[in-house]
Coordinates of N, CA and C and ligand atoms in Angstrom, one line a residue:
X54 N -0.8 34.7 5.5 CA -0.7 33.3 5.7 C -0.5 32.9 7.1
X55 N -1.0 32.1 7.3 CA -0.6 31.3 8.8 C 0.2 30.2 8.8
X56 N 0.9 29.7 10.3 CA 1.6 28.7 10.1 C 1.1 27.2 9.8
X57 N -0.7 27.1 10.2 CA -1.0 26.0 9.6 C -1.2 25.7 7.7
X58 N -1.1 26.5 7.2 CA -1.5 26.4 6.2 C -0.2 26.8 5.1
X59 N 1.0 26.3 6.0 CA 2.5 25.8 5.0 C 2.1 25.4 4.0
X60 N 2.6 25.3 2.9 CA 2.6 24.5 2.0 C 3.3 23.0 2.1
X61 N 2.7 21.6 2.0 CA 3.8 20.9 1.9 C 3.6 20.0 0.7
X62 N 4.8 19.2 0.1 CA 4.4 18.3 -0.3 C 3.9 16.8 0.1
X63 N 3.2 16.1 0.0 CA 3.1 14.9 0.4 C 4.2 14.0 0.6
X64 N 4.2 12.9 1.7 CA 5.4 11.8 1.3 C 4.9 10.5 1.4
X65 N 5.7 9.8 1.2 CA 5.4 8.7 0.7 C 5.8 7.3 1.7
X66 N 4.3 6.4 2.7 CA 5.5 5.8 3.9 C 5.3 4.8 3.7
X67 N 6.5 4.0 3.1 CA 6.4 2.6 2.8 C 6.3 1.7 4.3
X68 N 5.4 0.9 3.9 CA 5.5 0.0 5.2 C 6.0 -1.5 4.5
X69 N 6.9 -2.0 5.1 CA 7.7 -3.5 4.1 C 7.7 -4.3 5.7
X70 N 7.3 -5.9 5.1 CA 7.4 -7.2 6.6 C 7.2 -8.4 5.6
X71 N 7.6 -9.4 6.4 CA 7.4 -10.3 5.8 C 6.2 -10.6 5.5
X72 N 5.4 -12.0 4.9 CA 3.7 -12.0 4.9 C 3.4 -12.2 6.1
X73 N 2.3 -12.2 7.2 CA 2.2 -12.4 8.3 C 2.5 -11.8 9.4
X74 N 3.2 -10.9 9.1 CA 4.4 -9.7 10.1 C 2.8 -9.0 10.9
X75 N 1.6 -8.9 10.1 CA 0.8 -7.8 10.2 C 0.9 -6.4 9.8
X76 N 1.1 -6.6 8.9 CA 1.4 -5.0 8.0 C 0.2 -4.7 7.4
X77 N -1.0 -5.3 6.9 CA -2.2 -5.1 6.9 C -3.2 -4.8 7.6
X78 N -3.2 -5.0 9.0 CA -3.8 -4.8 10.0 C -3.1 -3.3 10.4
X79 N -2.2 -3.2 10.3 CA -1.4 -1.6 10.7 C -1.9 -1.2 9.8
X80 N -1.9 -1.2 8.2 CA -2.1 -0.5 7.2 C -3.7 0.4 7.8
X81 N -4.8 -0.6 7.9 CA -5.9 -0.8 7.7 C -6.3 0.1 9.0
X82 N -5.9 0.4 9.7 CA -5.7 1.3 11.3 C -5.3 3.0 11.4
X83 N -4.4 2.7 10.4 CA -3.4 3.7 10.5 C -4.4 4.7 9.2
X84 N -4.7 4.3 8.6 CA -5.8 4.3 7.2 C -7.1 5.1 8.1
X85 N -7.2 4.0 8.8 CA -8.8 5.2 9.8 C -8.9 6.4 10.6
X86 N -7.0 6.3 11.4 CA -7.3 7.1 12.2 C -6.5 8.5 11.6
X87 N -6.0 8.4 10.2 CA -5.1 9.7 9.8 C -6.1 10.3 8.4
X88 N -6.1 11.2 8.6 CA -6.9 11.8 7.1 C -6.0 11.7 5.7
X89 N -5.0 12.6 6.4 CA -4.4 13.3 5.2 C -3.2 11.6 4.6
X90 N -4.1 10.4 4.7 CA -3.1 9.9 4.2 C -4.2 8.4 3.5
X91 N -3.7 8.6 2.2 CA -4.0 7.6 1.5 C -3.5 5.9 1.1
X92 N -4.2 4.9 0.9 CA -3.3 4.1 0.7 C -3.5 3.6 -1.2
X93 N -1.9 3.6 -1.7 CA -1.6 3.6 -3.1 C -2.3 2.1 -2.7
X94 N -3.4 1.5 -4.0 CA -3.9 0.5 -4.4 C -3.0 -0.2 -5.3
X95 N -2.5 -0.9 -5.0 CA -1.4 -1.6 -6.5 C -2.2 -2.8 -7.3
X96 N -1.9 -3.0 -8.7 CA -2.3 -3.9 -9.5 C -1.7 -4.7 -9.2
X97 N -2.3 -6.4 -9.5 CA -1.9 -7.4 -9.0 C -1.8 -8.4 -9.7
X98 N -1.5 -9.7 -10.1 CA -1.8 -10.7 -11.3 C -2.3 -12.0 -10.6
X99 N -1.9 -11.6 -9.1 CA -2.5 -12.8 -8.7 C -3.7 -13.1 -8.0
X100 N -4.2 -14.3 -7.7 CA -5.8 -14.3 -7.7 C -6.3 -13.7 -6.3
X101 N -7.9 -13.5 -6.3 CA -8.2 -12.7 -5.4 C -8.6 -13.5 -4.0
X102 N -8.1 -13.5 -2.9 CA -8.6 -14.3 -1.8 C -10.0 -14.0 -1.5
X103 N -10.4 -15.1 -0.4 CA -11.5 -14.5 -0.6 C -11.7 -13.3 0.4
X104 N -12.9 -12.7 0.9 CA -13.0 -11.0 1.4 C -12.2 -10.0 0.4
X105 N -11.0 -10.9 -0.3 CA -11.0 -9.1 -0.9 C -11.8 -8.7 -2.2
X106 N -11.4 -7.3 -2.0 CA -12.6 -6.3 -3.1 C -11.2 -5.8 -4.4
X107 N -12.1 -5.9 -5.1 CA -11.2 -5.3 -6.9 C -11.1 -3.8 -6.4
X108 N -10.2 -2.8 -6.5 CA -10.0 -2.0 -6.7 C -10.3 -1.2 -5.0
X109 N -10.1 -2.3 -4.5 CA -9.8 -1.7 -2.5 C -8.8 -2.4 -1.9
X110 N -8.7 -3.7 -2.1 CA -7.5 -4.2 -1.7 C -6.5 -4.1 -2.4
X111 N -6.7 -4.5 -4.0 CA -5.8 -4.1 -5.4 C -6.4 -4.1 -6.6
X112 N -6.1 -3.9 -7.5 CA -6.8 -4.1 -8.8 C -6.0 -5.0 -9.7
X113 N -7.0 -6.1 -9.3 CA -7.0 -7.4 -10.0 C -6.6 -7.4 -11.4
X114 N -5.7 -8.0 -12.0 CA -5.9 -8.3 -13.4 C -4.9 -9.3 -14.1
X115 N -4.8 -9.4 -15.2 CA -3.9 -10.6 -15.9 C -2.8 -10.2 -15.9
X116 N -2.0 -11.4 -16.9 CA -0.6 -10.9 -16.8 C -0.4 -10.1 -18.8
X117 N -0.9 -10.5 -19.4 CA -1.0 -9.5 -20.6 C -1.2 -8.1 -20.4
X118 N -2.7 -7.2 -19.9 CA -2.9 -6.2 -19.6 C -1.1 -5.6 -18.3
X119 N -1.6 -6.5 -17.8 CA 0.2 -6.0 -16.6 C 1.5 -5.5 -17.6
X120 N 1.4 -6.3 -18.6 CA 2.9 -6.1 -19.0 C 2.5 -5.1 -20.0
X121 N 1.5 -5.1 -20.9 CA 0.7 -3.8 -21.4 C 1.2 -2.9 -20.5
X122 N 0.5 -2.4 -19.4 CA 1.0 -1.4 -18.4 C 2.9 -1.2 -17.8
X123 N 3.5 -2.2 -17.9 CA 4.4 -1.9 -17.9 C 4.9 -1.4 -18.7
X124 N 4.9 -1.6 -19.9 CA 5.9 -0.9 -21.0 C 4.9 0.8 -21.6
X125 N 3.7 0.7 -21.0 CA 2.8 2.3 -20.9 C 3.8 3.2 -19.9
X126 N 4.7 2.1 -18.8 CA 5.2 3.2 -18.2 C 4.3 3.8 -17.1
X127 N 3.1 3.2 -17.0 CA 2.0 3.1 -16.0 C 2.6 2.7 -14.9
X128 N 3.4 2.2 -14.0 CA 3.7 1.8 -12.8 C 5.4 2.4 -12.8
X129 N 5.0 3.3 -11.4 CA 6.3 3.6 -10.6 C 7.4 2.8 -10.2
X130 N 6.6 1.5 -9.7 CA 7.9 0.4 -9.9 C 6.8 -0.6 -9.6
X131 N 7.2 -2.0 -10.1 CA 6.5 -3.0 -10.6 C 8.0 -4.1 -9.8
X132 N 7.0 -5.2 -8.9 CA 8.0 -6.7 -9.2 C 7.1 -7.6 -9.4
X133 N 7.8 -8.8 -9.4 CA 7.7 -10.6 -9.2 C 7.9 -11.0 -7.7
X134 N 6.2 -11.4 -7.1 CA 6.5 -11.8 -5.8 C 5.7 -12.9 -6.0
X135 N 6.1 -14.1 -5.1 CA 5.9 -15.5 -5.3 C 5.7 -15.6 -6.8
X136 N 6.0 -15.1 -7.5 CA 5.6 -15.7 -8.7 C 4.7 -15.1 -9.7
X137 N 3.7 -13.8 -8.9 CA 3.2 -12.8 -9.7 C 3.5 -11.6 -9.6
X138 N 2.7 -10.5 -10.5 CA 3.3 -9.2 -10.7 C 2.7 -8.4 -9.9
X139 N 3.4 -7.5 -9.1 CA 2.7 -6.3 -8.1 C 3.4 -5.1 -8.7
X140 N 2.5 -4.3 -8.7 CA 3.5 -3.1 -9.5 C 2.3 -1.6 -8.8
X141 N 2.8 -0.4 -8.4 CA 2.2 0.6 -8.2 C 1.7 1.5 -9.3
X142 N 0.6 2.1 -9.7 CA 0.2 2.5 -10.1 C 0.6 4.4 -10.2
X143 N 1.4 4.7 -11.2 CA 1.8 5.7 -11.1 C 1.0 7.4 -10.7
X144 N 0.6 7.2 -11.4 CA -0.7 8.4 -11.9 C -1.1 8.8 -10.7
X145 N -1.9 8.1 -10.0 CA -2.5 8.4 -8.5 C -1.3 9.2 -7.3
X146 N -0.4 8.1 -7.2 CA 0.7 8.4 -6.5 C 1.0 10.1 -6.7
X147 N 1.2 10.3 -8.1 CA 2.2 11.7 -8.5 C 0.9 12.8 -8.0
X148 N -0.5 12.0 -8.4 CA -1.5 13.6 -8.1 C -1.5 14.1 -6.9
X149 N -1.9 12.9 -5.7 CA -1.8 13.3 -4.5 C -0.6 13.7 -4.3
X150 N 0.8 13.1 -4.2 CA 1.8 13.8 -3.4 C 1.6 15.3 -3.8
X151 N 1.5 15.8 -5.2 CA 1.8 17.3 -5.5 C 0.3 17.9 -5.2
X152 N -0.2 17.2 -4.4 CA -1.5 17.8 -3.9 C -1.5 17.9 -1.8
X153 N -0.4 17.6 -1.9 CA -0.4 17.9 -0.5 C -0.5 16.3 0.5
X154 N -1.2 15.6 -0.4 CA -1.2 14.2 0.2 C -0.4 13.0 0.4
X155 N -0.3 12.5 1.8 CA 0.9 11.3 2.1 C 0.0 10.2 1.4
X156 N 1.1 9.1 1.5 CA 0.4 8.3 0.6 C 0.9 7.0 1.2
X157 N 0.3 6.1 1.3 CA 1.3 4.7 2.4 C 1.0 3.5 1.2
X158 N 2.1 2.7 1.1 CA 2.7 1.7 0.2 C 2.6 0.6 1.0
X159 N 1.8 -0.8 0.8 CA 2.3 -1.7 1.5 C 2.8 -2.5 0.1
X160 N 3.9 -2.7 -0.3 CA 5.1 -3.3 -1.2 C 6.3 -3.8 -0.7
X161 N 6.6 -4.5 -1.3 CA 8.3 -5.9 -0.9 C 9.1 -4.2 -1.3
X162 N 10.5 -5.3 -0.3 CA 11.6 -4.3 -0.5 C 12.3 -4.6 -1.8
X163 N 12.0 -5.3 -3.1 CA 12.2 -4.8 -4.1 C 11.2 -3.7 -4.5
X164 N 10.2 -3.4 -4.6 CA 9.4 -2.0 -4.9 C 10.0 -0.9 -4.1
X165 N 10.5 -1.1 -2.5 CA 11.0 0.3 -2.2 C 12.3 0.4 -2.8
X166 N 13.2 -0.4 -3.2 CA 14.6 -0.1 -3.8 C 13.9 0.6 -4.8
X167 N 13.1 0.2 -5.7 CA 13.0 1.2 -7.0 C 12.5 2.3 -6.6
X168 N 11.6 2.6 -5.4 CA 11.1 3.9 -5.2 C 12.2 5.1 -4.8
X169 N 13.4 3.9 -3.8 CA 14.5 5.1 -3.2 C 15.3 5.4 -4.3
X170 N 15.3 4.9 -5.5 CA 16.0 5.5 -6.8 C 15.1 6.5 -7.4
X171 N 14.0 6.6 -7.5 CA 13.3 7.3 -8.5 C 13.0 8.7 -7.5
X172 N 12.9 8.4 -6.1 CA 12.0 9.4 -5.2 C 12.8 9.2 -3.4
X173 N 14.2 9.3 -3.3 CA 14.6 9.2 -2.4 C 13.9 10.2 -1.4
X174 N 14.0 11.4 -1.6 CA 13.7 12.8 -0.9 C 11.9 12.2 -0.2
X175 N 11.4 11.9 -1.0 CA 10.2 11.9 -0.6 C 9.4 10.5 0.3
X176 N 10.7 9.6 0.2 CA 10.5 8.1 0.7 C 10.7 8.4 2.4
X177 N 9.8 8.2 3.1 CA 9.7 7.4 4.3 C 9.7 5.7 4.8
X178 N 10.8 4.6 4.8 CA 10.8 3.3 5.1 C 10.5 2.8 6.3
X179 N 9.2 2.1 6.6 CA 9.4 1.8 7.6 C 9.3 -0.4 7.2
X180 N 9.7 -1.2 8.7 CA 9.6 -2.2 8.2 C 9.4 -2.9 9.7
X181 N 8.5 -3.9 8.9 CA 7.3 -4.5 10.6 C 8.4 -6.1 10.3
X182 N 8.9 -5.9 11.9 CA 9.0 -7.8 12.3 C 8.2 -8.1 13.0
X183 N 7.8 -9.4 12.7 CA 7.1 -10.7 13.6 C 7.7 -10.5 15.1
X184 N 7.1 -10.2 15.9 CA 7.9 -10.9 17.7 C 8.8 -12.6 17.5
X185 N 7.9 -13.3 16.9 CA 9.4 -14.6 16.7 C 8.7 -15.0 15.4
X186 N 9.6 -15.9 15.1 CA 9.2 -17.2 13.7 C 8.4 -18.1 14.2
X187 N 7.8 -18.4 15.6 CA 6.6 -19.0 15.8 C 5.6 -18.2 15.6
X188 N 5.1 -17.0 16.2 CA 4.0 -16.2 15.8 C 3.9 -16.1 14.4
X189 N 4.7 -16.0 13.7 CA 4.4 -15.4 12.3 C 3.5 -16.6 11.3
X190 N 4.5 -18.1 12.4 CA 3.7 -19.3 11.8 C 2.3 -19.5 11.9
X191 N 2.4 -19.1 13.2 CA 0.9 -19.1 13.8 C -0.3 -17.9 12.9
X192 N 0.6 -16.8 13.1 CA -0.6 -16.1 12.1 C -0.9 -16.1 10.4
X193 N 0.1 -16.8 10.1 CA 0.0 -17.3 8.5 C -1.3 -18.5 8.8
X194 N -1.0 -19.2 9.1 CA -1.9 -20.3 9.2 C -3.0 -20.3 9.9
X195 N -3.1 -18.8 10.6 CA -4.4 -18.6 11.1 C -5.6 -18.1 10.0
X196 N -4.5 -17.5 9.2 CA -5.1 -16.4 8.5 C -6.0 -17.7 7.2
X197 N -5.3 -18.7 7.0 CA -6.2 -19.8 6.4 C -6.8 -19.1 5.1
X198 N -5.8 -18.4 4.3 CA -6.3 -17.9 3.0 C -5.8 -18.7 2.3
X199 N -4.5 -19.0 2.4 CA -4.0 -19.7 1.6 C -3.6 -21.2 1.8
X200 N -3.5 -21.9 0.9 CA -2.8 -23.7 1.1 C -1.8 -24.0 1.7
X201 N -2.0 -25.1 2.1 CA -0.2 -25.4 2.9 C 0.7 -24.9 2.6
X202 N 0.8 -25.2 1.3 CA 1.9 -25.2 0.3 C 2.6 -23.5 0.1
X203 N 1.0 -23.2 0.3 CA 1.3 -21.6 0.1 C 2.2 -21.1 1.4
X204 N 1.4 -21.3 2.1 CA 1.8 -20.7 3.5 C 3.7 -21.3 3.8
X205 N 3.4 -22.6 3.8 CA 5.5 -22.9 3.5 C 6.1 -22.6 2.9
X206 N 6.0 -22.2 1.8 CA 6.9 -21.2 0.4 C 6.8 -19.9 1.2
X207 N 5.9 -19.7 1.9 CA 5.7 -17.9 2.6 C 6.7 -17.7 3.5
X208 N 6.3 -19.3 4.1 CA 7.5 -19.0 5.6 C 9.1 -19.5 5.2
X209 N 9.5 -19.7 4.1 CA 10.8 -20.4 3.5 C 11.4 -18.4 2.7
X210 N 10.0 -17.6 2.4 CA 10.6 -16.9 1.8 C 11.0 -15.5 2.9
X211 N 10.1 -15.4 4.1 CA 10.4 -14.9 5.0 C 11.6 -14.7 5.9
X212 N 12.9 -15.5 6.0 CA 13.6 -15.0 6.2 C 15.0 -14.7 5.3
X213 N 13.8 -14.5 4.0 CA 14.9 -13.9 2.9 C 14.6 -12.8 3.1
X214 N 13.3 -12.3 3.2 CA 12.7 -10.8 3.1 C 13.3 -10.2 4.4
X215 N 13.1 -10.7 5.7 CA 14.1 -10.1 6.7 C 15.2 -9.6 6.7
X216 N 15.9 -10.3 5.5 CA 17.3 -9.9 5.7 C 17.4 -8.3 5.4
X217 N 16.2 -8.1 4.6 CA 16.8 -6.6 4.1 C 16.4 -5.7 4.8
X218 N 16.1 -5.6 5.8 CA 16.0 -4.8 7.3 C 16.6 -3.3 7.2
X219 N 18.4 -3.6 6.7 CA 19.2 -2.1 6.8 C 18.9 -1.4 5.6
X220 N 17.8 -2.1 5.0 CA 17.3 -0.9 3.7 C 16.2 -0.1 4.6
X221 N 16.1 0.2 5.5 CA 14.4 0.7 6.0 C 15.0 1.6 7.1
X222 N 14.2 2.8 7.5 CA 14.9 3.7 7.7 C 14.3 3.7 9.6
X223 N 12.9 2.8 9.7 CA 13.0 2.6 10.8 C 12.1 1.3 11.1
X224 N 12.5 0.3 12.3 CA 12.0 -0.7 12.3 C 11.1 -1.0 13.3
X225 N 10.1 -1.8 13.2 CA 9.1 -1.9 14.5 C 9.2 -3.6 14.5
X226 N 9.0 -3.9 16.1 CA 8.9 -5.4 16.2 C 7.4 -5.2 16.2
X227 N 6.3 -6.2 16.1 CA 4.9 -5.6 16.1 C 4.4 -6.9 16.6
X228 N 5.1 -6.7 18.5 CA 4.3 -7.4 19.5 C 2.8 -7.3 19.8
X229 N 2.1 -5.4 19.7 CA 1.0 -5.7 19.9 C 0.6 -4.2 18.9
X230 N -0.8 -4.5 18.3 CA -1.0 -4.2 17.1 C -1.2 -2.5 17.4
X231 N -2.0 -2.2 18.6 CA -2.1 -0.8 18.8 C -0.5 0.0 19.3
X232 N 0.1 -1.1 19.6 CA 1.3 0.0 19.7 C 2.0 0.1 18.4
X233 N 2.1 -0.9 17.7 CA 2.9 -0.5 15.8 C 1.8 0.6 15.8
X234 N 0.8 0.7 15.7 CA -0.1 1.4 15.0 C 0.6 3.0 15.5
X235 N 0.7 3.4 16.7 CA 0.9 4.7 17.7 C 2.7 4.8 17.3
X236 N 3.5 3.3 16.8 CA 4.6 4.0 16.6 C 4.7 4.5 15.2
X237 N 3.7 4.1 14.7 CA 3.9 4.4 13.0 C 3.3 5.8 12.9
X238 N 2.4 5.8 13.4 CA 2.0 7.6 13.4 C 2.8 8.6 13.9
X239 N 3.8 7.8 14.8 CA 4.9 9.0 15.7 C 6.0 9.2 14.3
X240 N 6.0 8.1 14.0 CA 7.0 8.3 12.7 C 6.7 9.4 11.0
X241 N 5.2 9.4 11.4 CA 4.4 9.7 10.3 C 4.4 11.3 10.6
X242 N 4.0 11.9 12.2 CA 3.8 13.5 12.2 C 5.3 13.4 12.0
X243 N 6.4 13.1 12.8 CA 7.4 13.5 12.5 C 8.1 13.9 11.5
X244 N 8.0 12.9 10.3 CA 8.4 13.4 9.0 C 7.8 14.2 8.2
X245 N 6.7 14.3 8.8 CA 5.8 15.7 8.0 C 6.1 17.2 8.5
X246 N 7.0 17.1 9.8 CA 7.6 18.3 10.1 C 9.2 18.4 9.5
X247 N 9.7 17.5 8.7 CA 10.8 17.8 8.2 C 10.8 19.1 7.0
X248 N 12.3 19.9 7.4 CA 12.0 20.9 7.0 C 11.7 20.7 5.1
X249 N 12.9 20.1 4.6 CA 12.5 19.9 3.2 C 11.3 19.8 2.3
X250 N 10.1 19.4 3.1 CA 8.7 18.7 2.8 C 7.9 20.2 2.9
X251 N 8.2 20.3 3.9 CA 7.6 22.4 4.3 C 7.9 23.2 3.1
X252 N 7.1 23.3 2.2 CA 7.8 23.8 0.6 C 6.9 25.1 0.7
X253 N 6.4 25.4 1.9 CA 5.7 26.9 1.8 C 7.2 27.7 3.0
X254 N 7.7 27.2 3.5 CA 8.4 27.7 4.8 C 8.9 28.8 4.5
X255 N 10.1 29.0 3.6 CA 10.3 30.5 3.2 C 9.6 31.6 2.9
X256 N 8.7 31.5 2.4 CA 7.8 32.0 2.1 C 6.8 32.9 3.5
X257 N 6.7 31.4 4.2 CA 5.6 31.9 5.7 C 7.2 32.5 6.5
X258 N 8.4 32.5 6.4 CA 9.1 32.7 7.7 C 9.6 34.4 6.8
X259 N 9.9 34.6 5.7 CA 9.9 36.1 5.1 C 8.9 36.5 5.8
X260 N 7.4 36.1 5.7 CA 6.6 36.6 6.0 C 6.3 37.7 7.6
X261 N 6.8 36.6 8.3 CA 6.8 36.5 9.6 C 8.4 37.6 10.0
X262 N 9.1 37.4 9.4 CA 10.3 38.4 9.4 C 9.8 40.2 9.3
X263 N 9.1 40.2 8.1 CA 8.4 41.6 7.7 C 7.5 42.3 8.9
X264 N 6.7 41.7 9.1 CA 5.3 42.0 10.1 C 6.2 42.6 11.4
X265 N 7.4 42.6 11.8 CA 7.2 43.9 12.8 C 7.9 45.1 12.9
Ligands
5GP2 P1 0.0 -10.4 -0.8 O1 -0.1 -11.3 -2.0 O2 0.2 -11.2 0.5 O3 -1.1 -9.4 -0.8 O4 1.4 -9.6 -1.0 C1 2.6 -10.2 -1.2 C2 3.7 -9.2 -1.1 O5 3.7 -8.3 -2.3 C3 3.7 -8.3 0.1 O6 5.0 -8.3 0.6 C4 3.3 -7.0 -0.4 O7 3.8 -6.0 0.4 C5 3.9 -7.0 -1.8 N1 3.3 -6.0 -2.7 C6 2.0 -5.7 -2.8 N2 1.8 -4.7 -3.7 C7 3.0 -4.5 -4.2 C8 3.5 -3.6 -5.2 O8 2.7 -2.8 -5.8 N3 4.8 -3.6 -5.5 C9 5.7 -4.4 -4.9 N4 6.9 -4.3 -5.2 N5 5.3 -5.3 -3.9 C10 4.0 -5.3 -3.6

């Protein structure tokens, strides 16, 4: 055995921000420039803006089939955001991690509270602020997906979502988009060298003890 070819498990790195924070744009970066990491697709109830794709941005669907899948026990953890249901998709999540694969979550800090109950060990939190409450205004209403209406209930719910900051294990302000991107990957090798995740390690350091 060599040392590159530890065994590890996969982890899991939530990324949580308000809407507008740019946690999509990091996702979508961070997504190109790392292999070994996937992003969990969550089901959704609410409608599809326009550019996104069924089953790349999320997988679209009602709220009958949703609550169907809820009580299947199909979703890891499931909430109510603005009003519809976001819930992760179990199955995928469990194959990759025990397949060696990280996996990045963009979900509200109610979905990571239920993840650090079910899967503490394997949770990485990270969580993106806005530089101020004007930029965030500005990029909500740049982003011109949604209605007034929408966008003011976003920015009314945004510094509820802030508050929960000391749930997240590290925080980025995300003044400029390539540096979240380079700090989120420093966050990302690093936890992949934690020793607990290394589930080949006794194994390769016996090894290494023997050989002289
Ligand atoms: P949006 O509608 O702007 O795509 O997402 C609204 C919020 O729902 C964002 O904060 C996003 O992170 C969160 N979200 C997306 N998917 C999930 C999910 O599967 N579970 C939870 N708990 N939140 C989600």
């Amino acid at each position: 055995m060599s040392g590159d070819l530890i065994q590890r498990r996969g982890l899991m790195l939530v990324l949580s921000s308000p809407s507008g924070a740019g946690k999509t744009s990091i996702s979508k970066k961070l997504l190109a420039l790392e292999d070994n990491l996937t992003l969990s697709i969550s089901a959704t109830t609410r409608k599809r803006r326009p550019g996104e794709v069924d089953g790349s941005d999320y997988h679209f669907t009602d709220q009958t089939s949703f609550e169907i899948q809820i009580n299947q026990g199909a979703f890891l953890e499931y909430a109510k955001v603005f009003d519809h249901y976001y819930g992760t998709p179990r199955a995928f999540v469990e194959d990759k991690l025990s397949n060696g694969q990280d996996v990045l979550f963009d979900i509200d800090w109610q979905g990571t509270q239920q993840l650090n109950e079910l899967m503490p060990e394997d949770l990485v939190k990270v969580f993106i602020l806005p530089p101020s409450v004007s930029e965030l205004e500005k990029r909500l209403l740049n982003r011109a997906q949604d209605s007034a209406d929408v966008v003011a209930g976003r920015m009314a719910k945004a510094a509820d979502e802030m508050s929960h900051y000391p749930e997240y294990d590290y925080i980025i302000v995300n003044r400029d988009l390539e540096e979240s991107v380079a700090a989120v990957q420093k966050i990302l090798h690093s936890e992949r060298l934690k020793r607990t995740r290394q589930i080949g390690l006794s194994d390769f350091v016996k090894q290494l003890r023997n050989s002289d």
